[in-house]
Amino acid sequence: MADNRREKIHTRNISISTYDMGDDTVMVEGILRDERLRPTYSLTANETFQPGIIHDLKISLTVRGKDLVIEDVNVEMMEVPSKECKKTRESLRPLIGHRIASGFTLWVKNTFGGPRGCTHLNALLLAMAPAVVQGYWVLKASKPISLGSMGDLPDASYLVDTCWVWRKDGPLVKKMADMLQEMEGK
């Protein structure tokens, strides 16, 4: 039952787009935008802020090849609540050379979490990782895929146990294993 007294006070929108850059490379751009819909008081600034955008952040990742290696990262901070926030703009540079693969989420939390980075950039980055995988698959699947060309695709084993559909004992994992076995037999 809906409560008619409720009033929306904050929104967070995350938008992620993937672009074909040629040469087996994608650029994935993520935007995180937080908007406060009522005035808020800041203890540290000792002032009241009017409603509006509090975070407007963009991460661009350049990712190459089936191993999903991050070749470049660019962070833009169009709107942040404090000039101190902008000091974290370069914090994601250690991503360069890293792969988006199993264990990426834990690595991000251990590398950039807490006082080592910006929690909002990290939230955006973690939302972007599966979109990188999806975008790269779209790049590769925009042409017919044969068993012979499966070696050009990312290792799909990372999908196992990521969700119900890809559970270890499920039909899709069995089908994938059968296809890989058939490919190795040829």
XYZ file of C-alpha atoms in Angstrom:
186
model
C 0.000 0.000 0.000
C 1.496 3.318 -1.090
C 1.855 6.079 1.453
C 0.542 9.280 -0.138
C 2.569 11.326 2.345
C 5.913 10.332 0.897
C 8.069 13.028 -0.671
C 11.034 12.324 -2.897
C 14.093 14.025 -1.381
C 17.061 12.588 -3.322
C 17.781 10.837 -6.609
C 20.845 8.992 -7.845
C 21.074 8.173 -11.517
C 23.798 6.082 -13.092
C 24.061 5.923 -16.861
C 26.582 3.747 -18.701
C 27.259 3.734 -22.452
C 29.697 1.669 -24.506
C 31.342 2.848 -27.732
C 33.158 0.865 -30.430
C 36.580 2.486 -30.791
C 37.859 0.087 -33.473
C 40.891 -2.189 -33.141
C 39.076 -4.557 -30.717
C 38.631 -1.700 -28.232
C 35.624 -0.235 -26.437
C 35.245 2.948 -24.450
C 32.796 2.720 -21.598
C 31.539 5.978 -20.114
C 29.723 6.020 -16.811
C 27.969 9.011 -15.300
C 26.769 9.230 -11.700
C 24.523 12.123 -10.753
C 23.131 12.740 -7.261
C 20.478 15.391 -6.841
C 19.161 16.659 -3.534
C 15.581 17.776 -3.820
C 15.368 19.855 -0.666
C 17.688 22.272 1.143
C 20.373 20.583 3.250
C 22.581 21.910 6.000
C 26.312 21.213 5.925
C 27.995 21.118 9.311
C 31.519 21.341 7.844
C 30.647 24.261 5.540
C 28.376 25.824 8.156
C 25.818 26.725 5.515
C 22.601 25.557 3.921
C 22.752 24.315 0.348
C 19.783 24.788 -1.929
C 18.348 21.789 -3.798
C 20.382 20.698 -6.790
C 23.094 18.439 -8.162
C 25.576 17.446 -5.463
C 27.586 14.892 -7.489
C 28.054 14.880 -11.258
C 30.878 12.449 -12.010
C 32.067 10.750 -15.182
C 34.492 7.860 -15.639
C 35.709 6.878 -19.105
C 37.441 3.511 -19.431
C 39.246 2.400 -22.583
C 39.269 -1.405 -22.631
C 40.985 -3.615 -25.208
C 40.729 -7.216 -26.242
C 39.161 -10.384 -24.961
C 41.154 -10.127 -21.720
C 39.347 -6.820 -21.031
C 42.521 -4.937 -20.157
C 41.981 -1.337 -19.077
C 44.261 0.801 -21.234
C 43.179 4.219 -20.027
C 40.965 5.862 -17.441
C 39.730 9.421 -17.305
C 37.737 10.957 -14.454
C 35.733 14.159 -14.694
C 34.186 15.738 -11.614
C 31.775 18.343 -12.941
C 30.014 18.831 -9.613
C 31.182 17.829 -6.136
C 30.199 19.072 -2.682
C 33.737 20.106 -1.698
C 36.899 21.153 -3.519
C 38.643 18.452 -1.443
C 36.745 15.843 -3.481
C 38.654 16.816 -6.624
C 41.876 15.548 -5.043
C 40.618 12.011 -5.741
C 40.363 12.642 -9.492
C 43.601 10.747 -10.218
C 42.929 7.995 -7.662
C 41.744 5.516 -10.300
C 44.994 5.586 -12.347
C 46.069 2.176 -10.924
C 43.254 0.693 -13.041
C 45.488 1.023 -16.108
C 46.815 -2.398 -17.042
C 44.309 -4.193 -14.805
C 41.814 -6.710 -16.211
C 38.090 -6.757 -15.626
C 37.745 -10.359 -14.531
C 36.770 -12.463 -11.546
C 37.917 -10.710 -8.366
C 37.668 -7.206 -9.839
C 35.102 -5.996 -7.285
C 37.212 -7.063 -4.310
C 40.338 -5.555 -5.888
C 38.534 -2.225 -6.406
C 37.315 -2.163 -2.804
C 40.777 -3.031 -1.457
C 42.608 -0.599 -3.740
C 40.302 2.416 -3.798
C 38.024 1.941 -0.780
C 37.834 4.023 2.359
C 40.353 6.862 2.640
C 42.147 5.755 -0.552
C 39.456 7.079 -2.891
C 35.986 8.455 -3.488
C 33.070 6.231 -2.513
C 30.938 7.701 -5.318
C 33.587 7.040 -7.997
C 33.924 3.508 -6.627
C 30.156 2.945 -6.796
C 30.171 4.120 -10.406
C 33.208 2.012 -11.293
C 31.638 -1.122 -9.800
C 28.444 -0.474 -11.772
C 30.531 -0.063 -14.933
C 32.420 -3.368 -14.721
C 29.550 -5.636 -15.845
C 28.667 -3.054 -18.507
C 32.215 -3.352 -19.887
C 31.675 -7.093 -20.248
C 28.251 -6.590 -21.846
C 29.551 -3.898 -24.189
C 32.509 -5.975 -25.316
C 30.209 -8.939 -25.979
C 28.001 -6.668 -28.102
C 31.104 -5.622 -30.043
C 32.031 -9.258 -30.701
C 28.466 -10.549 -31.210
C 27.649 -7.880 -33.783
C 29.149 -10.386 -36.236
C 28.195 -14.080 -36.361
C 30.056 -16.181 -33.784
C 31.175 -19.688 -34.659
C 32.768 -22.330 -32.470
C 36.024 -21.605 -34.271
C 35.928 -17.922 -33.342
C 35.149 -18.503 -29.662
C 38.849 -18.120 -28.873
C 38.437 -14.435 -29.766
C 35.893 -13.981 -26.970
C 36.504 -13.296 -23.276
C 36.741 -16.337 -21.011
C 33.125 -17.025 -20.119
C 33.992 -19.139 -17.058
C 33.829 -15.996 -14.922
C 30.043 -16.107 -15.412
C 29.701 -19.296 -13.366
C 27.779 -18.683 -10.125
C 27.369 -14.951 -10.789
C 23.576 -15.349 -10.821
C 20.764 -17.906 -10.964
C 20.885 -18.336 -14.737
C 24.652 -18.970 -14.664
C 24.639 -21.283 -11.612
C 27.221 -24.076 -11.727
C 24.613 -26.835 -12.010
C 22.333 -24.943 -14.416
C 21.553 -25.645 -18.063
C 23.469 -22.676 -19.511
C 26.732 -23.613 -17.806
C 26.310 -27.196 -19.044
C 25.626 -25.966 -22.579
C 28.669 -23.682 -22.471
C 30.866 -26.529 -21.185
C 29.575 -28.835 -23.931
C 30.321 -26.207 -26.599
C 33.831 -25.653 -25.273
C 34.451 -29.394 -25.147
C 33.236 -29.709 -28.745
C 35.534 -26.864 -29.770
C 38.542 -28.537 -28.134
C 37.683 -31.817 -29.865
C 37.931 -30.253 -33.325
